[in-house]
Amino acid sequence: IALVRQNAGWSSIPVAFAQGDGTWQITNGSAPTFIGSWANTPGVRVVTGDFNDNGLTDIALIRQTPGWSSIPVAFAQGDGTWQITNGSAPTFIGSWANTAGVRLASGDFR
């Protein structure tokens, strides 16, 4: 379970990793730009999925209101740390994501 706070104040992503026996391994990995600069932007939606096909749940931020042309993603490394990217997606964000009625869905579509 990952927690992403969209209000100002956090610079990390707390995660509870299920151990399969009813216990959890808790981490609080640093992600200052991802949380402090991007997650709290008005209109942002948090989407989870395994975006790099490594078996771990990653977190992407999609802004359906005008102003972004990229998709910030925090890729889980499996040890409580994150690899943060902010890949360009100008047509996806600027032309399609902000269309009325669009809903976000994540998954392994390959």
PDB file of C-alpha atoms in Angstrom:
ATOM      1  CA  ILE A   1       0.000   0.000   0.000  1.00  0.00           C
ATOM      2  CA  ALA A   2       1.510   3.329  -1.055  1.00  0.00           C
ATOM      3  CA  LEU A   3       0.402   6.689   0.301  1.00  0.00           C
ATOM      4  CA  VAL A   4       0.616   9.779  -1.873  1.00  0.00           C
ATOM      5  CA  ARG A   5      -0.335  13.039  -0.222  1.00  0.00           C
ATOM      6  CA  GLN A   6      -1.502  15.633  -2.684  1.00  0.00           C
ATOM      7  CA  ASN A   7      -1.383  18.465  -0.146  1.00  0.00           C
ATOM      8  CA  ALA A   8       1.839  20.272   0.656  1.00  0.00           C
ATOM      9  CA  GLY A   9       3.976  18.930   3.473  1.00  0.00           C
ATOM     10  CA  TRP A  10       5.375  15.544   2.456  1.00  0.00           C
ATOM     11  CA  SER A  11       8.493  14.766   0.448  1.00  0.00           C
ATOM     12  CA  SER A  12       8.283  10.986   0.577  1.00  0.00           C
ATOM     13  CA  ILE A  13       6.072   8.051  -0.344  1.00  0.00           C
ATOM     14  CA  PRO A  14       5.293   5.827   2.658  1.00  0.00           C
ATOM     15  CA  VAL A  15       4.768   2.206   1.630  1.00  0.00           C
ATOM     16  CA  ALA A  16       3.586  -0.861   3.532  1.00  0.00           C
ATOM     17  CA  PHE A  17       4.855  -4.002   1.781  1.00  0.00           C
ATOM     18  CA  ALA A  18       2.730  -7.093   2.522  1.00  0.00           C
ATOM     19  CA  GLN A  19       4.897  -9.978   3.667  1.00  0.00           C
ATOM     20  CA  GLY A  20       2.265 -12.631   2.949  1.00  0.00           C
ATOM     21  CA  ASP A  21       1.995 -13.720   6.583  1.00  0.00           C
ATOM     22  CA  GLY A  22      -0.150 -10.849   7.884  1.00  0.00           C
ATOM     23  CA  THR A  23       2.806  -8.593   8.620  1.00  0.00           C
ATOM     24  CA  TRP A  24       4.059  -5.520   6.761  1.00  0.00           C
ATOM     25  CA  GLN A  25       7.472  -4.065   5.984  1.00  0.00           C
ATOM     26  CA  ILE A  26       7.136  -0.276   6.236  1.00  0.00           C
ATOM     27  CA  THR A  27       9.366   2.158   4.362  1.00  0.00           C
ATOM     28  CA  ASN A  28       9.177   5.873   3.663  1.00  0.00           C
ATOM     29  CA  GLY A  29      11.196   6.477   0.514  1.00  0.00           C
ATOM     30  CA  SER A  30      12.241   9.981  -0.446  1.00  0.00           C
ATOM     31  CA  ALA A  31      10.581  11.478  -3.515  1.00  0.00           C
ATOM     32  CA  PRO A  32      10.794  15.254  -2.968  1.00  0.00           C
ATOM     33  CA  THR A  33      10.180  16.451  -6.518  1.00  0.00           C
ATOM     34  CA  PHE A  34       7.496  13.865  -7.222  1.00  0.00           C
ATOM     35  CA  ILE A  35       5.529  14.723  -4.073  1.00  0.00           C
ATOM     36  CA  GLY A  36       6.491  18.325  -3.355  1.00  0.00           C
ATOM     37  CA  SER A  37       6.310  19.699  -6.892  1.00  0.00           C
ATOM     38  CA  TRP A  38       4.004  17.434  -8.914  1.00  0.00           C
ATOM     39  CA  ALA A  39       1.552  15.430  -6.784  1.00  0.00           C
ATOM     40  CA  ASN A  40       0.015  18.517  -5.191  1.00  0.00           C
ATOM     41  CA  THR A  41      -0.711  20.272  -8.498  1.00  0.00           C
ATOM     42  CA  PRO A  42      -4.425  21.042  -9.007  1.00  0.00           C
ATOM     43  CA  GLY A  43      -6.135  18.528 -11.293  1.00  0.00           C
ATOM     44  CA  VAL A  44      -3.618  15.707 -10.722  1.00  0.00           C
ATOM     45  CA  ARG A  45      -4.879  12.133 -10.488  1.00  0.00           C
ATOM     46  CA  VAL A  46      -2.825   9.340  -8.952  1.00  0.00           C
ATOM     47  CA  VAL A  47      -2.704   6.146 -11.028  1.00  0.00           C
ATOM     48  CA  THR A  48      -0.955   2.951  -9.966  1.00  0.00           C
ATOM     49  CA  GLY A  49       0.257   0.038 -12.059  1.00  0.00           C
ATOM     50  CA  ASP A  50       3.332  -1.920 -13.051  1.00  0.00           C
ATOM     51  CA  PHE A  51       4.462   0.521 -15.744  1.00  0.00           C
ATOM     52  CA  ASN A  52       7.929  -0.956 -16.310  1.00  0.00           C
ATOM     53  CA  ASP A  53       6.870  -4.627 -16.131  1.00  0.00           C
ATOM     54  CA  ASN A  54       9.101  -5.578 -13.178  1.00  0.00           C
ATOM     55  CA  GLY A  55       6.352  -6.988 -10.945  1.00  0.00           C
ATOM     56  CA  LEU A  56       6.273  -3.945  -8.626  1.00  0.00           C
ATOM     57  CA  THR A  57       3.517  -1.345  -8.313  1.00  0.00           C
ATOM     58  CA  ASP A  58       4.579   2.070  -9.599  1.00  0.00           C
ATOM     59  CA  ILE A  59       2.818   5.422  -9.167  1.00  0.00           C
ATOM     60  CA  ALA A  60       2.064   7.814 -12.035  1.00  0.00           C
ATOM     61  CA  LEU A  61       0.587  11.308 -11.903  1.00  0.00           C
ATOM     62  CA  ILE A  62      -1.782  12.345 -14.655  1.00  0.00           C
ATOM     63  CA  ARG A  63      -3.037  15.896 -14.875  1.00  0.00           C
ATOM     64  CA  GLN A  64      -6.227  16.150 -16.855  1.00  0.00           C
ATOM     65  CA  THR A  65      -6.313  19.942 -16.717  1.00  0.00           C
ATOM     66  CA  PRO A  66      -4.152  22.017 -19.087  1.00  0.00           C
ATOM     67  CA  GLY A  67      -0.567  22.796 -18.162  1.00  0.00           C
ATOM     68  CA  TRP A  68       1.429  19.561 -18.306  1.00  0.00           C
ATOM     69  CA  SER A  69       2.968  17.752 -21.252  1.00  0.00           C
ATOM     70  CA  SER A  70       4.575  14.924 -19.289  1.00  0.00           C
ATOM     71  CA  ILE A  71       3.750  12.014 -17.006  1.00  0.00           C
ATOM     72  CA  PRO A  72       5.747  11.913 -13.750  1.00  0.00           C
ATOM     73  CA  VAL A  73       6.237   8.317 -12.614  1.00  0.00           C
ATOM     74  CA  ALA A  74       7.756   6.919  -9.422  1.00  0.00           C
ATOM     75  CA  PHE A  75       9.050   3.449 -10.271  1.00  0.00           C
ATOM     76  CA  ALA A  76       9.221   1.181  -7.207  1.00  0.00           C
ATOM     77  CA  GLN A  77      12.661  -0.382  -6.751  1.00  0.00           C
ATOM     78  CA  GLY A  78      11.493  -3.049  -4.297  1.00  0.00           C
ATOM     79  CA  ASP A  79      13.623  -1.792  -1.419  1.00  0.00           C
ATOM     80  CA  GLY A  80      11.602   1.248  -0.371  1.00  0.00           C
ATOM     81  CA  THR A  81      13.261   3.580  -2.866  1.00  0.00           C
ATOM     82  CA  TRP A  82      11.903   5.074  -6.072  1.00  0.00           C
ATOM     83  CA  GLN A  83      13.305   5.932  -9.473  1.00  0.00           C
ATOM     84  CA  ILE A  84      11.581   9.150 -10.503  1.00  0.00           C
ATOM     85  CA  THR A  85      11.035  10.062 -14.141  1.00  0.00           C
ATOM     86  CA  ASN A  86       9.010  12.766 -15.851  1.00  0.00           C
ATOM     87  CA  GLY A  87       8.688  11.528 -19.411  1.00  0.00           C
ATOM     88  CA  SER A  88       7.339  13.678 -22.200  1.00  0.00           C
ATOM     89  CA  ALA A  89       3.856  12.829 -23.468  1.00  0.00           C
ATOM     90  CA  PRO A  90       2.613  16.027 -25.139  1.00  0.00           C
ATOM     91  CA  THR A  91      -0.102  14.497 -27.317  1.00  0.00           C
ATOM     92  CA  PHE A  92      -1.300  12.085 -24.638  1.00  0.00           C
ATOM     93  CA  ILE A  93      -1.667  14.823 -22.013  1.00  0.00           C
ATOM     94  CA  GLY A  94      -2.300  17.927 -24.106  1.00  0.00           C
ATOM     95  CA  SER A  95      -4.730  16.445 -26.620  1.00  0.00           C
ATOM     96  CA  TRP A  96      -6.369  13.354 -25.108  1.00  0.00           C
ATOM     97  CA  ALA A  97      -6.220  13.217 -21.304  1.00  0.00           C
ATOM     98  CA  ASN A  98      -8.062  16.504 -20.845  1.00  0.00           C
ATOM     99  CA  THR A  99     -10.974  15.556 -23.111  1.00  0.00           C
ATOM    100  CA  ALA A 100     -14.342  15.711 -21.351  1.00  0.00           C
ATOM    101  CA  GLY A 101     -15.479  12.341 -20.035  1.00  0.00           C
ATOM    102  CA  VAL A 102     -12.036  10.695 -20.099  1.00  0.00           C
ATOM    103  CA  ARG A 103     -11.409   8.238 -17.263  1.00  0.00           C
ATOM    104  CA  LEU A 104      -8.020   6.922 -16.192  1.00  0.00           C
ATOM    105  CA  ALA A 105      -7.279   3.206 -16.141  1.00  0.00           C
ATOM    106  CA  SER A 106      -4.008   1.434 -15.486  1.00  0.00           C
ATOM    107  CA  GLY A 107      -2.860  -2.074 -16.239  1.00  0.00           C
ATOM    108  CA  ASP A 108      -0.432  -4.217 -18.171  1.00  0.00           C
ATOM    109  CA  PHE A 109      -1.818  -3.742 -21.670  1.00  0.00           C
ATOM    110  CA  ARG A 110       0.955  -5.534 -23.554  1.00  0.00           C
TER     111      ARG A 110
END
